[in-house]
XYZ file of C-alpha atoms in Angstrom:
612
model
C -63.735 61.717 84.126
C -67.245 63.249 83.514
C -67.029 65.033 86.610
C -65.325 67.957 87.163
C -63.865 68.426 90.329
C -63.226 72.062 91.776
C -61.216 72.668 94.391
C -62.355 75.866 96.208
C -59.268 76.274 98.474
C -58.200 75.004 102.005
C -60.720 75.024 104.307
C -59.073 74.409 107.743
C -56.157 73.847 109.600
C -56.303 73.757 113.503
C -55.017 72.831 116.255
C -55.741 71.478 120.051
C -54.012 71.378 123.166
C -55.142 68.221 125.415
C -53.427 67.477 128.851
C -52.031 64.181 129.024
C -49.719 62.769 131.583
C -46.534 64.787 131.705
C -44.604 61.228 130.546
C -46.012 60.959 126.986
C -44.427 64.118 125.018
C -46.813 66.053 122.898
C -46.763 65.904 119.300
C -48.111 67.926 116.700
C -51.173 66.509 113.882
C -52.775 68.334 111.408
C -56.764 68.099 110.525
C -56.991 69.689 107.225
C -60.415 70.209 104.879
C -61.428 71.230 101.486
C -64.690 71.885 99.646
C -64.819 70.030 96.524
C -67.801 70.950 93.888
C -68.916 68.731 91.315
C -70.369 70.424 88.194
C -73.524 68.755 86.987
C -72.878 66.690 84.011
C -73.948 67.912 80.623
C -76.386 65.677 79.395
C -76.142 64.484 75.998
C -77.708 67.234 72.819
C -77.069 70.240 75.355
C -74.214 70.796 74.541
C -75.430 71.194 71.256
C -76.899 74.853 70.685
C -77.438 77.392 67.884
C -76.044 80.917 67.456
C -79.404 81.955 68.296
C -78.925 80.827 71.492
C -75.355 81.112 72.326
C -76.076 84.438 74.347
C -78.868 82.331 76.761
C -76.591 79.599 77.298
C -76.210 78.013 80.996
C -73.182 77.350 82.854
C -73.345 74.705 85.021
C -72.980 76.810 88.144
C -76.402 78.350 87.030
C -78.034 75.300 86.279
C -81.298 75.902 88.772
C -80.618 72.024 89.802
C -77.143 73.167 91.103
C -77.119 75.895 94.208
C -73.471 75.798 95.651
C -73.441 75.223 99.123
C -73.259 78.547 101.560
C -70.380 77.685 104.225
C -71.427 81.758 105.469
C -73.128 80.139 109.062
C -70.927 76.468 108.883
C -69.693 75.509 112.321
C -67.316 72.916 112.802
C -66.882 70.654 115.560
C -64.302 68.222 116.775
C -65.261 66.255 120.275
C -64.744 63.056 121.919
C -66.122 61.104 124.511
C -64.335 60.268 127.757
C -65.687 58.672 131.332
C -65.738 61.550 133.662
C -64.642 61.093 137.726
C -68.316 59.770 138.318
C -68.236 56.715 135.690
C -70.847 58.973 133.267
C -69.585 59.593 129.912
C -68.872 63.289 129.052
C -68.368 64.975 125.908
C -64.636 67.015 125.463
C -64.671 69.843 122.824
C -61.645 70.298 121.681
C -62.672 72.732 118.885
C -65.589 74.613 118.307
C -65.338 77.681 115.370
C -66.616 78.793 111.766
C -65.645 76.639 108.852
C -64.144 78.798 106.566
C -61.165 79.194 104.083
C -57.604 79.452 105.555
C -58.486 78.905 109.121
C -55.422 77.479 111.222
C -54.436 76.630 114.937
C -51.371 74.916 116.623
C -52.302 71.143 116.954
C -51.281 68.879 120.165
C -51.977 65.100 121.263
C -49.898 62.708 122.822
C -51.661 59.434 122.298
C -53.948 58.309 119.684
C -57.385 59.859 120.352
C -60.604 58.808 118.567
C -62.592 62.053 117.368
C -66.054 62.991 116.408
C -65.975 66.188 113.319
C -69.197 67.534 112.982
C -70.194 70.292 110.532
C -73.272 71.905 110.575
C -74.323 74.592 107.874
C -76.651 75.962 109.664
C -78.359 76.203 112.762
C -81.571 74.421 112.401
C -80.063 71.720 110.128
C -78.336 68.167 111.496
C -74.921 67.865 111.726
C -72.974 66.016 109.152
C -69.641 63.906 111.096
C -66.787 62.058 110.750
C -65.189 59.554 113.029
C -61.368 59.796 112.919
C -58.510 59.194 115.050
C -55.851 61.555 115.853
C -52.238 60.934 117.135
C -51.331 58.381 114.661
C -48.480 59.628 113.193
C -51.128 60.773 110.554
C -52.655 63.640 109.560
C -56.347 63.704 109.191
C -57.890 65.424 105.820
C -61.258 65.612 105.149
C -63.731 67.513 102.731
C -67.344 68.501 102.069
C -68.504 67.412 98.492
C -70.606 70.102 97.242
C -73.078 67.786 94.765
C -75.813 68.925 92.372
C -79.020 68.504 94.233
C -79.280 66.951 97.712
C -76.513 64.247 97.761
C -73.722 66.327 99.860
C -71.446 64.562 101.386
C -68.608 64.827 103.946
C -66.358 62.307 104.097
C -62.381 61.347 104.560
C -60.052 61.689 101.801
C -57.843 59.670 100.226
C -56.786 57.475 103.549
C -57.590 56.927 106.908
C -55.695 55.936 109.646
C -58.332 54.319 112.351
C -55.385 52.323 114.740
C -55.615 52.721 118.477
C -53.702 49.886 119.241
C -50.659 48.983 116.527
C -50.409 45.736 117.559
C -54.000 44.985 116.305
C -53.243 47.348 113.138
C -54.322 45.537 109.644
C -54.184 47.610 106.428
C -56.081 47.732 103.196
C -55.164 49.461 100.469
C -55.381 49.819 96.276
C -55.233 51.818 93.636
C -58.059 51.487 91.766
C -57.164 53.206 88.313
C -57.338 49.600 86.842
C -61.161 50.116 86.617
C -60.731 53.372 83.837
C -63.917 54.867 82.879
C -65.677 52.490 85.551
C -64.869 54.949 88.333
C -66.021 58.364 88.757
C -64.181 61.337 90.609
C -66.718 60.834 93.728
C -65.913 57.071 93.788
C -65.407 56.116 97.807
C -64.232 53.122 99.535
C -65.100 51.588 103.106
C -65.260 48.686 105.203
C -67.660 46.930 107.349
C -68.078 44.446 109.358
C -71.019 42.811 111.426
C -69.593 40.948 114.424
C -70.630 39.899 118.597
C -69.579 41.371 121.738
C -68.882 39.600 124.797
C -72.306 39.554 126.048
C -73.492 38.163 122.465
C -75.020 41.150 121.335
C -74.974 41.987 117.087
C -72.432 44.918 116.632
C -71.392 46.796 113.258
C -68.031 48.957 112.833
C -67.068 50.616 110.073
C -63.696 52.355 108.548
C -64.216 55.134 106.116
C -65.988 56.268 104.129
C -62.672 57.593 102.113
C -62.939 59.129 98.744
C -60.608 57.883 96.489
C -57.376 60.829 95.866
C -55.298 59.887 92.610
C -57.076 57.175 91.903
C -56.367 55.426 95.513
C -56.653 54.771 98.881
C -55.728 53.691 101.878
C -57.540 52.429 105.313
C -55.717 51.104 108.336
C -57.953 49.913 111.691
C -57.208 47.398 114.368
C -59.238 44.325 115.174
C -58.160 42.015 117.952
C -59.054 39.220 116.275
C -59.547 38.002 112.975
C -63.015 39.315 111.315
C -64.796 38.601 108.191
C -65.500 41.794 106.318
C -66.768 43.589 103.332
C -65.000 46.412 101.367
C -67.617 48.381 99.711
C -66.593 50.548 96.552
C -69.189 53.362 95.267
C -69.076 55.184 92.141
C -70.638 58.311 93.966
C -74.229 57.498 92.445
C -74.991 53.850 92.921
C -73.083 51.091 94.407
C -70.307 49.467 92.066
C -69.035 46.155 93.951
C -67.745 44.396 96.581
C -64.780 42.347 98.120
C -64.775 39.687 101.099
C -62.163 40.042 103.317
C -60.708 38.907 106.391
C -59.391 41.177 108.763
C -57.032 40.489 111.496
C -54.273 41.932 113.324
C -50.477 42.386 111.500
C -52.248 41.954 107.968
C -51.805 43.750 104.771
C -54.707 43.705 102.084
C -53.876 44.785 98.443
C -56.706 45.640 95.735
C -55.763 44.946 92.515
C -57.700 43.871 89.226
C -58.657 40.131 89.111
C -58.055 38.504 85.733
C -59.321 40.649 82.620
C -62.771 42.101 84.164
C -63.462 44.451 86.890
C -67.023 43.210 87.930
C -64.800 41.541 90.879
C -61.965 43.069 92.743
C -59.209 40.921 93.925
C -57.920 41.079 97.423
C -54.410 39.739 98.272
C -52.554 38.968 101.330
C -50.263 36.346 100.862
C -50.767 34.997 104.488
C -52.806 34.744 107.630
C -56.296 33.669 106.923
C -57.156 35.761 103.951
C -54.797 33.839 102.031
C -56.160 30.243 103.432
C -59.547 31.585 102.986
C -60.050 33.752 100.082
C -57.726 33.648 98.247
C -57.984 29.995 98.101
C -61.055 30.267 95.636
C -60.128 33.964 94.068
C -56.529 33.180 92.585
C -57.773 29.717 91.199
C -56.945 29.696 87.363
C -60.735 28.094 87.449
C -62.358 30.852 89.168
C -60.927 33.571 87.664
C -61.948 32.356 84.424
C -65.058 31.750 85.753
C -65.327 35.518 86.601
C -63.954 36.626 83.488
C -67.111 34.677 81.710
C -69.756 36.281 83.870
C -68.526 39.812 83.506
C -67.999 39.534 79.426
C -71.718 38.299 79.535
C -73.072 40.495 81.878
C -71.555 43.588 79.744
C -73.614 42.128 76.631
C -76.015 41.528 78.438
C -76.390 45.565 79.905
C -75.878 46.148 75.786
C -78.780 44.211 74.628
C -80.964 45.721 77.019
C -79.949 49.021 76.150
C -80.234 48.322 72.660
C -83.921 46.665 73.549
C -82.573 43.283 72.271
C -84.094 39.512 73.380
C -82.103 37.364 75.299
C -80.637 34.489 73.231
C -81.622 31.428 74.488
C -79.603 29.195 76.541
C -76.837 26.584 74.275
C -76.549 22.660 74.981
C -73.127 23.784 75.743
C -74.154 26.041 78.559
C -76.837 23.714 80.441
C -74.823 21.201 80.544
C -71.872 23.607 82.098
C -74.716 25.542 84.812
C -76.578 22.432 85.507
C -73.687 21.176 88.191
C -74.318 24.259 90.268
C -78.141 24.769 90.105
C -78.249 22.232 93.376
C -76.540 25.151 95.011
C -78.387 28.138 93.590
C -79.842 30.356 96.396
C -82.537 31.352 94.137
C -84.176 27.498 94.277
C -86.242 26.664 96.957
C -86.498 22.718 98.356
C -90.310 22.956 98.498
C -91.126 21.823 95.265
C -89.837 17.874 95.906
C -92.294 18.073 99.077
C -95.100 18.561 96.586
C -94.774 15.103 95.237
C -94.011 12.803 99.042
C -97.198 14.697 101.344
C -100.222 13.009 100.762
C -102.882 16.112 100.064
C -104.895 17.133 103.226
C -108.271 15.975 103.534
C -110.968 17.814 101.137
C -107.802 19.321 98.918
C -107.195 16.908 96.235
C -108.585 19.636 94.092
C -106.282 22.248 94.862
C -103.047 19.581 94.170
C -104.947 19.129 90.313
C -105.388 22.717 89.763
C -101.895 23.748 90.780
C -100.455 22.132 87.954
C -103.107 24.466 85.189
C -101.519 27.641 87.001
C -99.384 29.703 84.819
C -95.987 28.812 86.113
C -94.591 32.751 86.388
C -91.183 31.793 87.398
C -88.365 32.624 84.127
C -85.475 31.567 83.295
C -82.626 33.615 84.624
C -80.353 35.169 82.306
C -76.801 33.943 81.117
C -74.875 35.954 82.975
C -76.523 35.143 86.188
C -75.950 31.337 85.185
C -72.914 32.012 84.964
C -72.095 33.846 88.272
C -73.741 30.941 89.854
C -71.440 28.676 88.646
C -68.941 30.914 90.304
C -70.573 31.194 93.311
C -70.392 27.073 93.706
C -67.135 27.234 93.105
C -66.340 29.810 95.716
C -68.803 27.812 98.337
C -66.904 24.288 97.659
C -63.481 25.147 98.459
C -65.258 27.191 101.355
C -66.998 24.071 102.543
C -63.426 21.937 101.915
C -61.842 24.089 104.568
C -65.257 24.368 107.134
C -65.473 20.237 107.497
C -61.697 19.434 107.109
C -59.443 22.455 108.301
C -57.585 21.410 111.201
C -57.578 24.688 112.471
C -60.919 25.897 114.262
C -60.346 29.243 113.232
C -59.907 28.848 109.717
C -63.239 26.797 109.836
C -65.333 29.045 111.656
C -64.752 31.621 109.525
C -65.324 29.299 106.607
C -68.470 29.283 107.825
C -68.566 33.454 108.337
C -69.300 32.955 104.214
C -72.608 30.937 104.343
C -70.654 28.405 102.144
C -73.912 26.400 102.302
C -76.356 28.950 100.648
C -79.752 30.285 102.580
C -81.883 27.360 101.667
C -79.215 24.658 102.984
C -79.195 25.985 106.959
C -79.146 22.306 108.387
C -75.682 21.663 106.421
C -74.863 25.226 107.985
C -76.065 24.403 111.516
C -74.196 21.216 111.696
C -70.529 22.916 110.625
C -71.566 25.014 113.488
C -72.453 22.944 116.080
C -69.312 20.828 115.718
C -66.888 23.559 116.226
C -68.383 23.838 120.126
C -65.949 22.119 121.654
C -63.106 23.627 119.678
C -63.641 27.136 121.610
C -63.424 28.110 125.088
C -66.416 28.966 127.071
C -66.118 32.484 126.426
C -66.173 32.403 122.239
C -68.903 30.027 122.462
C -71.360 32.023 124.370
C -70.527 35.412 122.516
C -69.977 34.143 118.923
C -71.446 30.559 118.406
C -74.566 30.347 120.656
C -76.453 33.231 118.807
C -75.573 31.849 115.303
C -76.583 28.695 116.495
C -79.921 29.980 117.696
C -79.981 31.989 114.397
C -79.613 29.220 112.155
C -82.060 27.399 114.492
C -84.602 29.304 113.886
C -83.748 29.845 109.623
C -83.812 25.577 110.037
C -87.251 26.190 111.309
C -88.725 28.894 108.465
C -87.426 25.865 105.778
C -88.890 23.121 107.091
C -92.459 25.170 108.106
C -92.175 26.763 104.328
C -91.394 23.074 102.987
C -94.457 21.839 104.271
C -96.889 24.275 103.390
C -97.415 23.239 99.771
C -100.625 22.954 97.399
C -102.876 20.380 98.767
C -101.784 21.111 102.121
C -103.537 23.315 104.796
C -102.232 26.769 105.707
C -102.499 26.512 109.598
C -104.859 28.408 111.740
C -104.625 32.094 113.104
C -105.821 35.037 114.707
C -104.425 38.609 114.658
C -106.176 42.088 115.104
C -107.710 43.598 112.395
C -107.151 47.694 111.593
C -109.568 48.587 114.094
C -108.167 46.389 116.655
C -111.078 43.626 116.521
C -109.308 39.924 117.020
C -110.337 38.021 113.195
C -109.862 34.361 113.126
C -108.016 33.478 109.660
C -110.344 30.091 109.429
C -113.611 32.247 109.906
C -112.260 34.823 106.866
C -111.940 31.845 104.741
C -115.285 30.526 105.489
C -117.112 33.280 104.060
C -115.281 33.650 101.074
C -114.202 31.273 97.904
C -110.582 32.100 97.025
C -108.454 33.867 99.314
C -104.990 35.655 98.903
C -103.395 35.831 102.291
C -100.506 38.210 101.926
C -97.050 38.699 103.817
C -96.169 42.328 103.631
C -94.477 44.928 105.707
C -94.551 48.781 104.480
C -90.931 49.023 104.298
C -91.318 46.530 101.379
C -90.838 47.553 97.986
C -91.928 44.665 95.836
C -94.821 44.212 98.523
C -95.890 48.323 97.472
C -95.101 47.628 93.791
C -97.597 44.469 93.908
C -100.219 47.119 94.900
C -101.953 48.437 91.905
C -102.411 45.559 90.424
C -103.752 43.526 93.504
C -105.853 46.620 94.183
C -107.666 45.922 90.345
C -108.080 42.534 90.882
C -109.774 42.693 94.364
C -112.135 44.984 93.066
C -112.974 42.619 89.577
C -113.608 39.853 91.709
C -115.235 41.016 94.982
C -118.594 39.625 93.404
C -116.679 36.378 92.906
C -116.196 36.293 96.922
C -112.603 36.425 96.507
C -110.417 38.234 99.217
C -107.091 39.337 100.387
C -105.915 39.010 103.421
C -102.911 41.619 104.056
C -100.845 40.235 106.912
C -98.191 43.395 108.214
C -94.767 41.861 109.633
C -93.783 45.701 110.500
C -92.373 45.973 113.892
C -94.799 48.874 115.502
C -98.461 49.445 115.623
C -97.687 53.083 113.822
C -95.911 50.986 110.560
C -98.589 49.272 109.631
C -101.690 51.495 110.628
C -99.493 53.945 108.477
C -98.238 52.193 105.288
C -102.472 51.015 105.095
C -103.568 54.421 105.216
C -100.313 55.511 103.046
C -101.752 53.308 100.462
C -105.124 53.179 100.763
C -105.659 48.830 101.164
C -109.239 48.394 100.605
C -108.700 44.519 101.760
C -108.865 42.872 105.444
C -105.789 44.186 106.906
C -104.216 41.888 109.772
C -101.203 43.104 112.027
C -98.941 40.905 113.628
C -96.153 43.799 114.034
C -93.268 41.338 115.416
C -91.035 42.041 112.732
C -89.515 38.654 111.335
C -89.911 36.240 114.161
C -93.826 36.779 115.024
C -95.549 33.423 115.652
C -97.322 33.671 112.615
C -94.681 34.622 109.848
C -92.715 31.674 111.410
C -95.502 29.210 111.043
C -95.804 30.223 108.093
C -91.825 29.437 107.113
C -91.830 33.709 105.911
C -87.933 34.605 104.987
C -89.018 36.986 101.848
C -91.810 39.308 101.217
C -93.885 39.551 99.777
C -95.355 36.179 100.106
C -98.853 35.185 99.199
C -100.931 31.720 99.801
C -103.860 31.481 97.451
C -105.914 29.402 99.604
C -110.068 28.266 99.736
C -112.731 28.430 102.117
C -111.343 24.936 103.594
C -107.676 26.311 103.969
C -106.139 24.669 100.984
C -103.551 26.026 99.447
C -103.884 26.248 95.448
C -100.553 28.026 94.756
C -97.510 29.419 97.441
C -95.354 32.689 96.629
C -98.304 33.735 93.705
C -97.489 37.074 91.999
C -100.023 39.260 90.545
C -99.417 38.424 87.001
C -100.087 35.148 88.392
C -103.247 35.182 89.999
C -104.647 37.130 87.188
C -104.130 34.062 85.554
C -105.855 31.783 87.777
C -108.764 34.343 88.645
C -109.627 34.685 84.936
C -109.105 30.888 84.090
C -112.212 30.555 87.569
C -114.437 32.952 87.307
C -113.704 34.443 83.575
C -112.377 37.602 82.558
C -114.149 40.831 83.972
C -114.928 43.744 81.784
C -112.648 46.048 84.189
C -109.484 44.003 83.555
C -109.928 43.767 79.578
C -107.465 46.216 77.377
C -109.173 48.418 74.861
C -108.520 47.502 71.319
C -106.317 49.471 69.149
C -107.695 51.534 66.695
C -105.832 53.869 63.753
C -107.717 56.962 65.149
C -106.174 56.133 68.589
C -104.094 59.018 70.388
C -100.514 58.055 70.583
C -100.125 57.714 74.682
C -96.530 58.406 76.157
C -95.440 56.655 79.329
């Protein structure tokens, strides 16, 4: 393991006494905590040092990117919430003290009890808290992970036992050891899910996060009905994978290795609707191989581009095994057939001749993400099998909890839907169905609008406030300009910021040329957008619609993905959709010719060497 972890000692063990009705015997429950600090790593050639310098050599404690944490003003907290005789919610501390070493207390509770732990180092800084439940027959241990520089954590460790009602309990659980050098001494597991309430509204709950003890670990919740989820595994610096699973009450998950590779995790069951579900696609002979083919590409394929290596180019042998499943890769878009069956608008027959002389940008994806593909088809058939033809509507409905039918296929997805309306009661519809319904509505709708709006076809008309709050009318932009980029961006967007520079060079080459951009902000407040203009300095017309994803506007214009640029003329025609800087270059050099600004010097043998 190339961390080191350091166990500084027991932190805390304490007790509470809570009154509960004199029936229900109290029983005793520990909370225990430790401080675990992770040495920075040595990077490789430090290690390396002559005599000269033995006597100056750094430990890692005294590396000046590594301050261990000072616990001297810690406070921690352990709460919950409870409705008080007036129906408001009021806050019960049930301990309140210093976080040091070898603190202790008697501990009581008679039932199981869901708990906020807070600690806060100091007094000015926010509290960092757990969720946990006490009263489950298990103890509750916990720790701060000291980290070099600012990625402290404090989490649950090891397991987590979440259950407030055992006959909703479900279980999963692994050890993980399988993955070998793969997993790192801060690696942590958890589990989320994304369901409705009963009024319909979006709700997330989580169990975890648990860092992994020995390798394993172990989190038990209660659902009280079965739940499509995702188990999340992080190697402590960037995120390693993933698992689908389906929760439900009485179930028992396992993790264990799937096949030969470890790009995948395998969940197992052996019943309920896990096993009809996932593991109807996951423990397939087929699939599995499948898997094992992406992952031993996708490790060449990290090797070559370490090494600085092409990609080889693609075998017979391999088109012919990927092109089955390109139909249902979520990286194609249906717009292209609409190019050839609409008759170009009025006045743009020239933009449908010049689309075909732009630089196509697109590439073609690598093996490895071929491959997955052909995984990921495989996965969404036997997915689709059980959504049309299960006889059970549970089984199908959450069939469809996958998106068997891919992001650019919503109608197929809407349908499935639809159907299973009169399989529910009243109740299940309105909280679960209707606002999927209305959400794959409206994804039906950004298709179809993004389908249509294709070279040779108008971009539709418009009219937003400009930075200084002055109404602009998209149609009278165009008119006094030749070329125009109208750009879908919001400042949270880093591809849209990334796109910067370069957009920033070529609106000042061409100016002269009378071409424009037209930034269009999907944030969702007035402060966003005014901000991420000033934040980077957008010398363009800058139009705020600030209504998020579903403004008027980004619908028309069929926006799921930013950033997305029309190049469009003074008549509204659209020459290219979804046009990338490297792109337009392209067509802005092949119009008006190359300007001196954009040209690269020539080399010379007196040239400076430049490092980037």
């Amino acid at each position: 393991m190339k961390n080191l972890f350091k166990v500084l000692g027991l932190l805390c063990i304490f007790a509470f006494v809570a009154v509960w009705s004199y029936a229900s015997p109290s029983m005793p429950y520990k909370i225990t905590g430790e401080l675990i600090s992770i040495e920075p790593e040595v990077k490789e050639g430090e290690a390396a040092q002559s005599e000269d310098d033995a006597e100056a050599e750094v430990t890692p404690t005294e590396d000046p990117a590594f301050e261990p944490v000072d616990l001297s003003e810690a406070t921690l907290t352990v709460s919950y919430d409870t409705p008080n005789a007036e129906g408001e919610t009021e806050t019960v501390v049930l301990f309140e003290g210093p976080y040091q070493e070898n603190f202790a207390n008697v501990v009581q509770v008679s039932e199981p009890t869901e708990v906020k732990i807070s600690l806060q180092l100091t007094e000015d800084s926010a509290p960092m808290t757990i969720n946990a439940v006490i009263g489950t027959n298990s103890d509750v241990r916990f720790a701060y992970l000291d980290r070099p520089g600012p990625r402290d954590q404090f989490l649950l460790v090891g397991s987590t036992n979440q259950v407030m009602n055992p006959e909703n309990r479900f279980s999963i659980s692994g050890d993980l050891g399988f993955l070998g050098s793969d997993i790192s001494s801060v690696t942590t597991v958890s589990v989320d899910v994304m369901y409705f309430d009963d009024e319909g509204q979006r709700r997330f709950k989580s169990w975890g996060t648990v860092l992994l003890k020995n390798d394993s670990f172990s989190i038990e919740g209660d659902v009280d009905r079965p739940l499509m989820a995702r188990m999340w595994v992080n190697d402590g610096n960037n995120y390693y994978t993933r698992a689908d699973v389906i929760l439900e009450p009485q179930s028992d998950l396992v993790v264990s290795q799937l096949g030969n590779q470890t790009q995948e995790l395998g969940v197992t069951s052996g019943s309920g609707y896990h096993s009809k579900l996932v593991e109807s696609y996951q423990q397939d002979s087929k699939y599995i191989s499948m898997i094992e083919a992406y992952a031993t590409e996708y490790d060449q394929y990290i090797k070559r581009w370490e090494a600085g290596e092409p990609e080889p180019e693609a075998s017979d042998d391999e088109d012919s095994d990927v092109a089955e499943s390109e139909s249902d890769d979520e990286g194609s878009s249906e717009s292209e057939d609409v190019v050839e069956t609409l008759t170009p608008a009025e006045g743009c027959e020239d933009a449908v001749a010049q689309e075909t002389d732009i630089p196509d940008s697109s590439y073609t994806p690598p093996a490895y993400y071929r491959l997955q593909q052909k995984a990921t088809a495989f996965k969404n058939d036997k997915l689709i099998e059980i959504a049309e033809g299960d006889e059970d509507p549970m089984a199908r409905y959450l069939a469809l909890e996958f998106g068997p039918y891919g992001y650019f296929d919503p109608e197929s997805q809407l349908a499935a839907t639809q159907s299973l309306v009169e399989e529910f009661d009243e109740q299940f519809v309105e909280s679960n169905l209707t606002p999927k319904i209305e959400q794959l509505e409206m994804s039906l709708l950004l298709v179809n609008n993004d389908a249509a709006l294709v070279p040779g076809q108008k971009v539709p008309e418009f009219s937003l406030a400009d930075y200084d709050g002055e109404d602009r009318s998209l149609y009278s932009l165009l008119a006094d300009n030749d070329i125009v980029l109208i750009d879908f961006w919001a400042s949270w967007c880093g591809p849209c910021i990334a796109d910067f520079p370069e957009l920033k060079k070529l609106h000042a080459a061409y100016t002269d040329e009378d071409f424009e951009i037209v930034g269009v902000s999907i944030d969702s407040t007035q402060e966003d957008w005014i901000g991420g203009v000033d934040e980077h300095e957008l010398p363009w017309i800058n139009l705020g619609e600030v209504k998020g994803w579903e403004g008027p506007v980004s619908t028309m214009y069929g926006v799921n993905a930013i950033p997305k640029g029309f190049l469009v003329d003074s008549q509204g025609c659209i020459y290219k959709k979804n046009i990338r800087p490297a792109a337009l270059k392209d067509f802005l050099v092949d119009r008006y010719g190359l300007d001196e600004s954009l040209e690269e010097p020539e080399e010379t043998e007196d040239a400076p060497e430049v490092s980037s």
